Short mmCIF file of C-alpha atoms in Angstrom, two decimals:
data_model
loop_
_atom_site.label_atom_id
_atom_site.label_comp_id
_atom_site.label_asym_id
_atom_site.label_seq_id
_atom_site.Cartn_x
_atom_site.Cartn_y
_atom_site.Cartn_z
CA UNK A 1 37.50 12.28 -21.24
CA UNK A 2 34.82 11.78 -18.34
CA UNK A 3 36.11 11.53 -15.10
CA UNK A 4 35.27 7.73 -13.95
CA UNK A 5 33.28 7.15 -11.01
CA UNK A 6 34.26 5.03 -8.39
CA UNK A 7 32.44 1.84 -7.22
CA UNK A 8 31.41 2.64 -3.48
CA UNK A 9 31.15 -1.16 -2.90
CA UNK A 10 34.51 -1.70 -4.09
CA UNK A 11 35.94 1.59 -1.90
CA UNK A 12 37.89 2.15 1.01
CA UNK A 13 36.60 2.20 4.10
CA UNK A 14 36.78 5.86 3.93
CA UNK A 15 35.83 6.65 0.28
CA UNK A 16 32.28 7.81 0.97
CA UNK A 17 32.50 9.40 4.10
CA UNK A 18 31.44 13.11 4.54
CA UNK A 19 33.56 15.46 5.92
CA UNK A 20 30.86 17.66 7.76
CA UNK A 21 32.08 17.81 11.89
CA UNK A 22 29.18 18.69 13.95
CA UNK A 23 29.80 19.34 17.62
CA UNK A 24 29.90 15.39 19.52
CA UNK A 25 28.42 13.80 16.15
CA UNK A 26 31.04 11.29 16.79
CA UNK A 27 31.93 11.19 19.96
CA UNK A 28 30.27 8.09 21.48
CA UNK A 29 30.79 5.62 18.88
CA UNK A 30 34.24 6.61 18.17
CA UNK A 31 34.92 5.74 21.77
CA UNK A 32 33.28 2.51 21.81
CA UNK A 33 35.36 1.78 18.24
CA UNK A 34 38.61 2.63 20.57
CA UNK A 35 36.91 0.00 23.19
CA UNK A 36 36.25 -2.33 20.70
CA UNK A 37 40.31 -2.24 19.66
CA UNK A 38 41.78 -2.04 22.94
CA UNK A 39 40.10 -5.35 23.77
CA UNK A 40 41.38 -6.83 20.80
CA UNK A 41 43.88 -5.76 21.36
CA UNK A 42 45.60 -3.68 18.81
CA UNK A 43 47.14 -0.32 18.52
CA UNK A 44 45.44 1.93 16.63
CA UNK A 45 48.61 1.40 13.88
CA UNK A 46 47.46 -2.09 13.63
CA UNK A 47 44.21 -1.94 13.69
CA UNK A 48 44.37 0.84 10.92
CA UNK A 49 46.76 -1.94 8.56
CA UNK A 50 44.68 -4.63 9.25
CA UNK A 51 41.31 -2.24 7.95
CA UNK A 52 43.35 -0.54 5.12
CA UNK A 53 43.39 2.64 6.44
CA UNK A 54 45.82 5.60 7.61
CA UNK A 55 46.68 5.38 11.56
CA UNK A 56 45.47 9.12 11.43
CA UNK A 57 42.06 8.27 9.80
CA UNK A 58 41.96 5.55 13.22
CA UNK A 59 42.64 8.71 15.85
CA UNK A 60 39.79 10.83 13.67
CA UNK A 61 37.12 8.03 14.47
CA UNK A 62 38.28 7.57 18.18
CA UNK A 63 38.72 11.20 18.88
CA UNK A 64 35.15 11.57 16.99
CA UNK A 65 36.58 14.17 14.80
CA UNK A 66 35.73 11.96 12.23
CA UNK A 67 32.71 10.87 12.95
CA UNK A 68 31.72 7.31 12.25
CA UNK A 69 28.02 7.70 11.85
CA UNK A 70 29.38 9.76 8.97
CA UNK A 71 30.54 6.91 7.00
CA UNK A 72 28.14 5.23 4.01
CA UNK A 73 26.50 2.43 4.96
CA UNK A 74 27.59 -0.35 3.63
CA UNK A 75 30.92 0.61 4.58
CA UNK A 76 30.27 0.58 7.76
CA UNK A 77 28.70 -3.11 7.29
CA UNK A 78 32.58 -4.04 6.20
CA UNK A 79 33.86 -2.69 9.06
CA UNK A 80 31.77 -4.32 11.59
CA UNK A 81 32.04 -7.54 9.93
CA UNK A 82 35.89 -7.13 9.55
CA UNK A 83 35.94 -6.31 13.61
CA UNK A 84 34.48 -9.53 14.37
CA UNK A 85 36.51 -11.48 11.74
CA UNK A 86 39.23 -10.36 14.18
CA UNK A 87 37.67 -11.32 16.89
CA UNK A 88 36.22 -8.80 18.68
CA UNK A 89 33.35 -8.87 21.05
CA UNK A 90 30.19 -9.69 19.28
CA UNK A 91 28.43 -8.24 21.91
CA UNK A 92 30.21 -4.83 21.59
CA UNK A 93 30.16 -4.77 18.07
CA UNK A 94 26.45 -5.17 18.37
CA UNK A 95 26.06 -1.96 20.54
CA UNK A 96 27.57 0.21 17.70
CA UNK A 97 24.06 0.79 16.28
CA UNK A 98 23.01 2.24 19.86
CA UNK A 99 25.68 4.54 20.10
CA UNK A 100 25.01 6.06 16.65
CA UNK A 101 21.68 6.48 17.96
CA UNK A 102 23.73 8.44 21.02
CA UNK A 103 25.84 10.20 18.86
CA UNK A 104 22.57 11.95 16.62
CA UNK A 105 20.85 13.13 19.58
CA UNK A 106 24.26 14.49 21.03
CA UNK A 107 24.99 15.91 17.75
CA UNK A 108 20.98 17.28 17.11
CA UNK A 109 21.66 19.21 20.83
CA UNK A 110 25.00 20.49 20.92
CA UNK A 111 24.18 21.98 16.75
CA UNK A 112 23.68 25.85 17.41
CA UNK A 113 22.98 26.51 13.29
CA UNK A 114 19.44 24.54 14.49
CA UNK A 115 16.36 26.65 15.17
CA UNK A 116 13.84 25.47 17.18
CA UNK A 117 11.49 24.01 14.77
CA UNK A 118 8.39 21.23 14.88
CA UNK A 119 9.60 19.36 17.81
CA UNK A 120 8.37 15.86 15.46
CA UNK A 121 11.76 16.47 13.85
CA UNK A 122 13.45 15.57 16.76
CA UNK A 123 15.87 12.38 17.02
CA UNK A 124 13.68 11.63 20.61
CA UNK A 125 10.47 12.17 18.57
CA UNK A 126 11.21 9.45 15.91
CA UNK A 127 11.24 6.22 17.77
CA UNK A 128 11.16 4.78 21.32
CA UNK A 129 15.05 4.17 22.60
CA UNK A 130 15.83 1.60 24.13
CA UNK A 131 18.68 1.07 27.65
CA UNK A 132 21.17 0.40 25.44
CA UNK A 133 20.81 3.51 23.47
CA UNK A 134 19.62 5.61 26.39
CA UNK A 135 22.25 4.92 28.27
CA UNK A 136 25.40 5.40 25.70
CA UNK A 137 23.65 9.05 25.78
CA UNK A 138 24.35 8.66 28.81
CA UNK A 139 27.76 7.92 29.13
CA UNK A 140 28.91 10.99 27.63
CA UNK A 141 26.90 12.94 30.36
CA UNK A 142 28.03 11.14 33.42
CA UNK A 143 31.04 9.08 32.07
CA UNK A 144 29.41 5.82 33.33
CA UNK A 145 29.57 2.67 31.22
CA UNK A 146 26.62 1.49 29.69
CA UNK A 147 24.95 -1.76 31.71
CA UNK A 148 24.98 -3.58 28.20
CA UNK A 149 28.55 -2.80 27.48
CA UNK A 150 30.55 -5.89 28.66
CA UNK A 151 33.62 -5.91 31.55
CA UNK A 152 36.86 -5.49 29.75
CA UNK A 153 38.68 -9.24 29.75
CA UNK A 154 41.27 -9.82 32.46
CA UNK A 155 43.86 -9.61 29.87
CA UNK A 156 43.43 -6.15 28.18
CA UNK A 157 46.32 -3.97 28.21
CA UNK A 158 46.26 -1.07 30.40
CA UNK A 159 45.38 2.39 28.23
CA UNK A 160 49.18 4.28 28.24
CA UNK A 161 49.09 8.40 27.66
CA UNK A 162 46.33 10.99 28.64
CA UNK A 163 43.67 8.75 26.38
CA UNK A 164 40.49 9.49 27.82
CA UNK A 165 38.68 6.82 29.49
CA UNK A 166 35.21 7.73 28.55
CA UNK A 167 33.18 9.76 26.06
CA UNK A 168 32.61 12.40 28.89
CA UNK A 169 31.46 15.55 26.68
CA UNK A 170 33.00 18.77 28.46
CA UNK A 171 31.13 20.75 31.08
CA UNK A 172 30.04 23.74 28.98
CA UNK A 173 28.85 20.97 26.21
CA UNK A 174 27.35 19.24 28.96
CA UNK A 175 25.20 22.24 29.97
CA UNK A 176 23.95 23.20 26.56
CA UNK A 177 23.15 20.06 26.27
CA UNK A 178 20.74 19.63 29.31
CA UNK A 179 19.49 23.28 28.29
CA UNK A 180 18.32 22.26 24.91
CA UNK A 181 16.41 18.84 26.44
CA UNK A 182 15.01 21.17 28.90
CA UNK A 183 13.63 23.52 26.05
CA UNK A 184 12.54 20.91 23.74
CA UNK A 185 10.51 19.25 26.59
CA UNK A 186 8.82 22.76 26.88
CA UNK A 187 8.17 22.65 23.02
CA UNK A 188 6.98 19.18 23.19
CA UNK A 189 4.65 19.70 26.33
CA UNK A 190 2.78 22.43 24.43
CA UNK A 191 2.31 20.57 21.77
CA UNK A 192 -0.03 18.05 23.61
CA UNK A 193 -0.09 14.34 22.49
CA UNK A 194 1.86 14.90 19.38
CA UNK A 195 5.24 15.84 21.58
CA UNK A 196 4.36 13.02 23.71
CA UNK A 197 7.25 10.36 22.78
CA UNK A 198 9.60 13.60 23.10
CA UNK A 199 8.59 15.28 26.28
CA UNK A 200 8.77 11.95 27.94
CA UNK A 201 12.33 10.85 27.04
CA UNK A 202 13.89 14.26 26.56
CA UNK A 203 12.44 14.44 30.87
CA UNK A 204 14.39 11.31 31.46
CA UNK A 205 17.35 12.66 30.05
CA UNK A 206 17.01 15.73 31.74
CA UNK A 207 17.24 13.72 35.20
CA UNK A 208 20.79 12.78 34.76
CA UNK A 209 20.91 17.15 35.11
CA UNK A 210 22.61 17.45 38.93
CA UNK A 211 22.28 21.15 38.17
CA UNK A 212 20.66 22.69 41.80
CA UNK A 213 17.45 23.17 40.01
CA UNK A 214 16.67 20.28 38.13
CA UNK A 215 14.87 18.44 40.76
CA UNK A 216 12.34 21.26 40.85
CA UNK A 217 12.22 21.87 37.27
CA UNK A 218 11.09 18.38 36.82
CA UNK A 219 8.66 18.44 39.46
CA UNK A 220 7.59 21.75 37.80
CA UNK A 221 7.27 19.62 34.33
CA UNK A 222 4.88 16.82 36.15
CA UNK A 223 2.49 19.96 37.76
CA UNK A 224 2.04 21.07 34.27
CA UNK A 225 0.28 17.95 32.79
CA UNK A 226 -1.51 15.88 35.68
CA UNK A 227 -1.72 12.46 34.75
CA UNK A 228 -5.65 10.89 35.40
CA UNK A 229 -4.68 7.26 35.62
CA UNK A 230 -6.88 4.28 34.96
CA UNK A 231 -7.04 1.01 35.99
CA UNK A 232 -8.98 -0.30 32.32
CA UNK A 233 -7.23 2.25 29.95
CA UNK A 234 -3.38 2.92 28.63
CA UNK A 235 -2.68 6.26 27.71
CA UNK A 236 0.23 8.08 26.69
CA UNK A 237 0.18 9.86 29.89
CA UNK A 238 0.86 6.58 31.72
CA UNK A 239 4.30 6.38 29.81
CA UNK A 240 4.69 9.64 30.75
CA UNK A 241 4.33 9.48 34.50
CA UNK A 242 6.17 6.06 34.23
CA UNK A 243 9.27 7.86 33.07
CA UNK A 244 8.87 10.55 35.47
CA UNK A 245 8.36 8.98 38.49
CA UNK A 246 11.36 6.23 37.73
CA UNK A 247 13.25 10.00 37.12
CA UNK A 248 12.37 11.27 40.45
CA UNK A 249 14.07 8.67 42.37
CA UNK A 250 17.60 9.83 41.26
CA UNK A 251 16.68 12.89 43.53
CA UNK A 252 15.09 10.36 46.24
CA UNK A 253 11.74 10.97 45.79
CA UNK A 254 10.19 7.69 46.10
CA UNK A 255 6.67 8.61 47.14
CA UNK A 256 5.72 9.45 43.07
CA UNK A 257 6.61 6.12 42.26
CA UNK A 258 4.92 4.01 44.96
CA UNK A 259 1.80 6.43 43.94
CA UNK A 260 2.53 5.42 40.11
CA UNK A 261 2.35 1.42 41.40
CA UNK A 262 -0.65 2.05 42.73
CA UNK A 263 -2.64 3.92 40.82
CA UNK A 264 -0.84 3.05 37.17
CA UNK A 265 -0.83 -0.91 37.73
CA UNK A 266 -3.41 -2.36 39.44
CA UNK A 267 -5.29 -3.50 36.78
CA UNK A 268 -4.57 -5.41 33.42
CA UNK A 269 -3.67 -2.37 31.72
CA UNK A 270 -1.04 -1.18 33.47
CA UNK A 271 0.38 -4.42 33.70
CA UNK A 272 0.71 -5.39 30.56
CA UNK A 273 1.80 -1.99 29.42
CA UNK A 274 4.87 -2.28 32.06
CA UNK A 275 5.71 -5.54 31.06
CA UNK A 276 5.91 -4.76 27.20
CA UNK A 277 7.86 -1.56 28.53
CA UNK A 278 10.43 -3.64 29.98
CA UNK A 279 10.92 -6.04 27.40
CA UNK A 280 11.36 -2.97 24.88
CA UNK A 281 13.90 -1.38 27.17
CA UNK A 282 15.82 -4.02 28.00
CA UNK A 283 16.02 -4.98 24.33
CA UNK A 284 13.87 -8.34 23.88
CA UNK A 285 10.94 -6.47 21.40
CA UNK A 286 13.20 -6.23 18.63
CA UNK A 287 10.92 -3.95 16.73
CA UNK A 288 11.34 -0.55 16.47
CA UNK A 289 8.59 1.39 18.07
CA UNK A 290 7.71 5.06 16.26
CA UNK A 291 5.73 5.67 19.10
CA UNK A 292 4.47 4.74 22.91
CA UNK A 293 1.45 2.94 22.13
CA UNK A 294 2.86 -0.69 21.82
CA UNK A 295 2.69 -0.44 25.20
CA UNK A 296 -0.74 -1.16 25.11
CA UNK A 297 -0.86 -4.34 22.57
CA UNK A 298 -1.97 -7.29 24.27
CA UNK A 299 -0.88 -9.57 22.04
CA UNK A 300 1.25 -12.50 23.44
CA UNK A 301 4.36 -14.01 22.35
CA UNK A 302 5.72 -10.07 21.77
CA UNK A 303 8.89 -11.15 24.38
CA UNK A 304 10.12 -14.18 25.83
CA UNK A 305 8.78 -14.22 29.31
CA UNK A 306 11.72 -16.47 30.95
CA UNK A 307 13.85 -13.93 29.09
CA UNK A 308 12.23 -11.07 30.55
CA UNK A 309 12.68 -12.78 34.39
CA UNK A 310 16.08 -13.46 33.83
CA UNK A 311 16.53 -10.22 33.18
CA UNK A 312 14.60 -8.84 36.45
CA UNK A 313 16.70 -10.86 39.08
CA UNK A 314 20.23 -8.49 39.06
CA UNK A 315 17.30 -6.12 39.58
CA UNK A 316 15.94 -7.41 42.72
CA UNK A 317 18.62 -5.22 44.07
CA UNK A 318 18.36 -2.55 47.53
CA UNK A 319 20.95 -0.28 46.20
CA UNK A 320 18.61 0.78 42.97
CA UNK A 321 15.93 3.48 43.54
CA UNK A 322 13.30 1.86 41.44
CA UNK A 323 13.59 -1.29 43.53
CA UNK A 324 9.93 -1.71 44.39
CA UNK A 325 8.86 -1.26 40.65
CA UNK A 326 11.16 -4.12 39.97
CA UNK A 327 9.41 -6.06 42.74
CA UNK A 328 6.48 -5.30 41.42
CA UNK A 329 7.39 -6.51 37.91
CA UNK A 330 8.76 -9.76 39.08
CA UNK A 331 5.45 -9.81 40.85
CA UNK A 332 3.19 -9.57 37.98
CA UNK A 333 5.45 -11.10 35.59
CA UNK A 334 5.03 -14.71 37.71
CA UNK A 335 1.48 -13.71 38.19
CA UNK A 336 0.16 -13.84 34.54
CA UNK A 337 2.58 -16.30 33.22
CA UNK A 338 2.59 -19.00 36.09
CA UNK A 339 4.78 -21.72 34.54
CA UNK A 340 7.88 -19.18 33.46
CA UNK A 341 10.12 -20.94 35.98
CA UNK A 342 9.26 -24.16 35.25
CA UNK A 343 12.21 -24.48 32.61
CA UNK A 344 15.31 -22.92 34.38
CA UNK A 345 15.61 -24.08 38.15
CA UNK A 346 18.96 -22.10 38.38
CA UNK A 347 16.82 -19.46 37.39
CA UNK A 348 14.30 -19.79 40.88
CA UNK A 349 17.18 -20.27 42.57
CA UNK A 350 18.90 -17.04 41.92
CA UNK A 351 15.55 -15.29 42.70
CA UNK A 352 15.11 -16.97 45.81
CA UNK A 353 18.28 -15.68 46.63
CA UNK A 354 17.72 -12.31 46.62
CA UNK A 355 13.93 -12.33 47.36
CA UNK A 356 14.81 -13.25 50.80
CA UNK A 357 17.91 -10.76 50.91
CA UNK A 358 15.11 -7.94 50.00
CA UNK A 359 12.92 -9.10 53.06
CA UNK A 360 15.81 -9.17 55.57
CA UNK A 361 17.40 -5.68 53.79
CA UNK A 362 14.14 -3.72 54.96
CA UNK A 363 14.88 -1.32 52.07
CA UNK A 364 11.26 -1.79 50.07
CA UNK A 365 7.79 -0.51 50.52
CA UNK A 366 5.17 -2.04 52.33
CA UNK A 367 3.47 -3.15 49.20
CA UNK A 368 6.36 -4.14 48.19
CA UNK A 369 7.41 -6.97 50.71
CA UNK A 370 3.61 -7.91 50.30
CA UNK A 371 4.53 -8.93 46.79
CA UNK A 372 7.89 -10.12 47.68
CA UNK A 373 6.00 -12.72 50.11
CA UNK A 374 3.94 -13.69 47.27
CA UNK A 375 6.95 -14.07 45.17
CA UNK A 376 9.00 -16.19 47.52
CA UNK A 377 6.07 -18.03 48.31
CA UNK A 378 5.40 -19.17 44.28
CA UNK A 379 9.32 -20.00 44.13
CA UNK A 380 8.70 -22.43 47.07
CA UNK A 381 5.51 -23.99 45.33
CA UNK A 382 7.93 -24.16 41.94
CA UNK A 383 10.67 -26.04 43.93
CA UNK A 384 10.95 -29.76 42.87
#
């Protein structure tokens, strides 16, 4: 007699999942699955009754020895849907597709069986990433939570044990890591415009490298490919020096970017090329991007501008190092869409607020409290 097949969309959660264990594939969404539970909450014994699983198949996912991004498809549809059916954080449960994302770049750069091969086969050379994705890489670098990830409730139990509290990947994993970014920047720089998406985001990676020599080893990367910035043209190159110049600051070196404001925005181009930046990053363009140039479309109605301010004011901060690109963006958000305020006065109040703690803080650039002026100035003309 034939052996009978099963019917994957009748299986167990764990029916089609592979059994392969590459180095960190798992890592990062098996520890946002154990943040997901914990806030719940549930013990991993209940959580694993409740999803029809063993206890030991829960530890697998959380340790990331099993590794979620492993498991079929629409399997992992069930599971999502069954997490919120409990009633976990939507929000959370949404950022499980982000740290997949994580987990296959970790995975690509920590696999040693992996030549070095066309860079365009690269998780960073497929598609632009977004924060959210960016930074649940990351977290397992620095063990800092990502900004999207939201504050555990008041009432969540406190973890017992030696559980770890982040995906922190171990030093030595750490380092190869950071060497492998650093070599497939290399790749992708001498492959000119092709390795462009690559170069760029496998540099900004790179920066979260406190290694002695990383500061220099950036500013070696920027030498190598002089950016020739217009004021009437978008090029990939003004991505590029975007990315590196908002890298920079980490190591506080603030004159690239004031030099990037200046010469990379002050015309329509660069403008609207920050802008749908921005709105990309911070999640409001929805669509996935295969490459940098939708930074150029001038289309409108590509992002919600209100949405996009909203998100600028926690920005308006003196503590972050790209504060006066954030002014700036605040700056030329209000100045090409005048009426954005118009509809949320909480909104102008907030950034009123801290407009006029950035003018008394004495932390920006000169061209920076010009446009901070201008900015407080509009909010007063918005006032009712």
């Amino acid at each position: 007699m034939a052996p009978t097949r099963s019917n994957p969309s009748k299986g167990t959660l764990t029916s089609g999942q592979r059994s392969r264990n590459r180095a960190g594939e798992g890592r990062v969404t098996g520890h946002l699955f154990k943040v997901i539970r914990e806030r719940l909450p549930c013990t991993q014994r209940e959580i694993a009754e409740r999803l029809g699983v063993d206890a030991t198949t829960v530890q697998g996912w959380e340790s990331g020895r099993r590794a979620l991004t492993a498991m079929a498809a629409g399997q992992l549809l069930t599971l999502r849907r069954r997490l919120l059916g409990y009633g976990a954080d939507p929000h959370s449960i949404a950022l499980l597709g982000a740290a997949m994302d994580a987990d296959g770049v970790i995975a690509h750069a920590l696999d040693e069986s992996l030549p070095d091969r066309d860079p365009r086969s690269h998780p960073l050379a497929g598609w632009v990433f977004t924060r959210a994705s960016t930074h649940m890489i990351a977290w397992a670098l620095t063990g800092s939570a990502p900004a999207a990830l939201p504050p555990a409730p008041t009432a969540t139990p406190r973890r017992r044990g030696p559980s770890p509290e982040t995906p922190l990947l171990a030093e030595p994993d750490r380092r190869r890591f950071y060497d492998h970014m650093r070599r497939y920047a290399e790749i992708a720089d001498r492959s000119g415009e092709g390795g462009a998406l690559l170069r760029r985001q496998a540099l900004y990676l790179c920066s979260y490298d406190m290694a002695p020599d990383t500061h220099a080893w950036l500013a070696d990367m920027r030498a190598r490919r002089p950016v020739r910035l217009t004021h009437s043209t978008w090029s990939p190159e003004w991505a590029d020096a975007r990315s590196l110049a908002t890298s920079l600051t980490r190591y506080g070196e603030f004159d690239v970017l004031h030099r990037f404001i200046e010469r990379g925005m002050g015309g329509d181009a660069g403008e609207i090329a920050n802008l749908n930046y921005w709105a990309h990053w911070l999640g409001m363009d929805r669509v996935p991007r295969p490459d940098d140039s939708f930074m150029a479309d001038r289309s409108s109605g590509l992002w919600d501008a209100g949405a996009l301010l909203r998100s600028f004011a926690d920005r308006l901060d003196p503590d972050l190092g790209c504060v006066d690109l954030n002014v700036h963006s605040v700056w030329s958000l209000m100045a090409s869409r005048p009426g954005v305020l118009a509809a949320d006065p909480r909104l102008a109040d907030e950034l009123r607020r801290r407009v006029v703690l950035l003018l008394d803080s004495g932390s920006v650039s000169q061209q920076a409290r010009r446009e901070l002026d201008a900015v407080h100035y509009g909010l007063r003309l918005s006032s009712p």
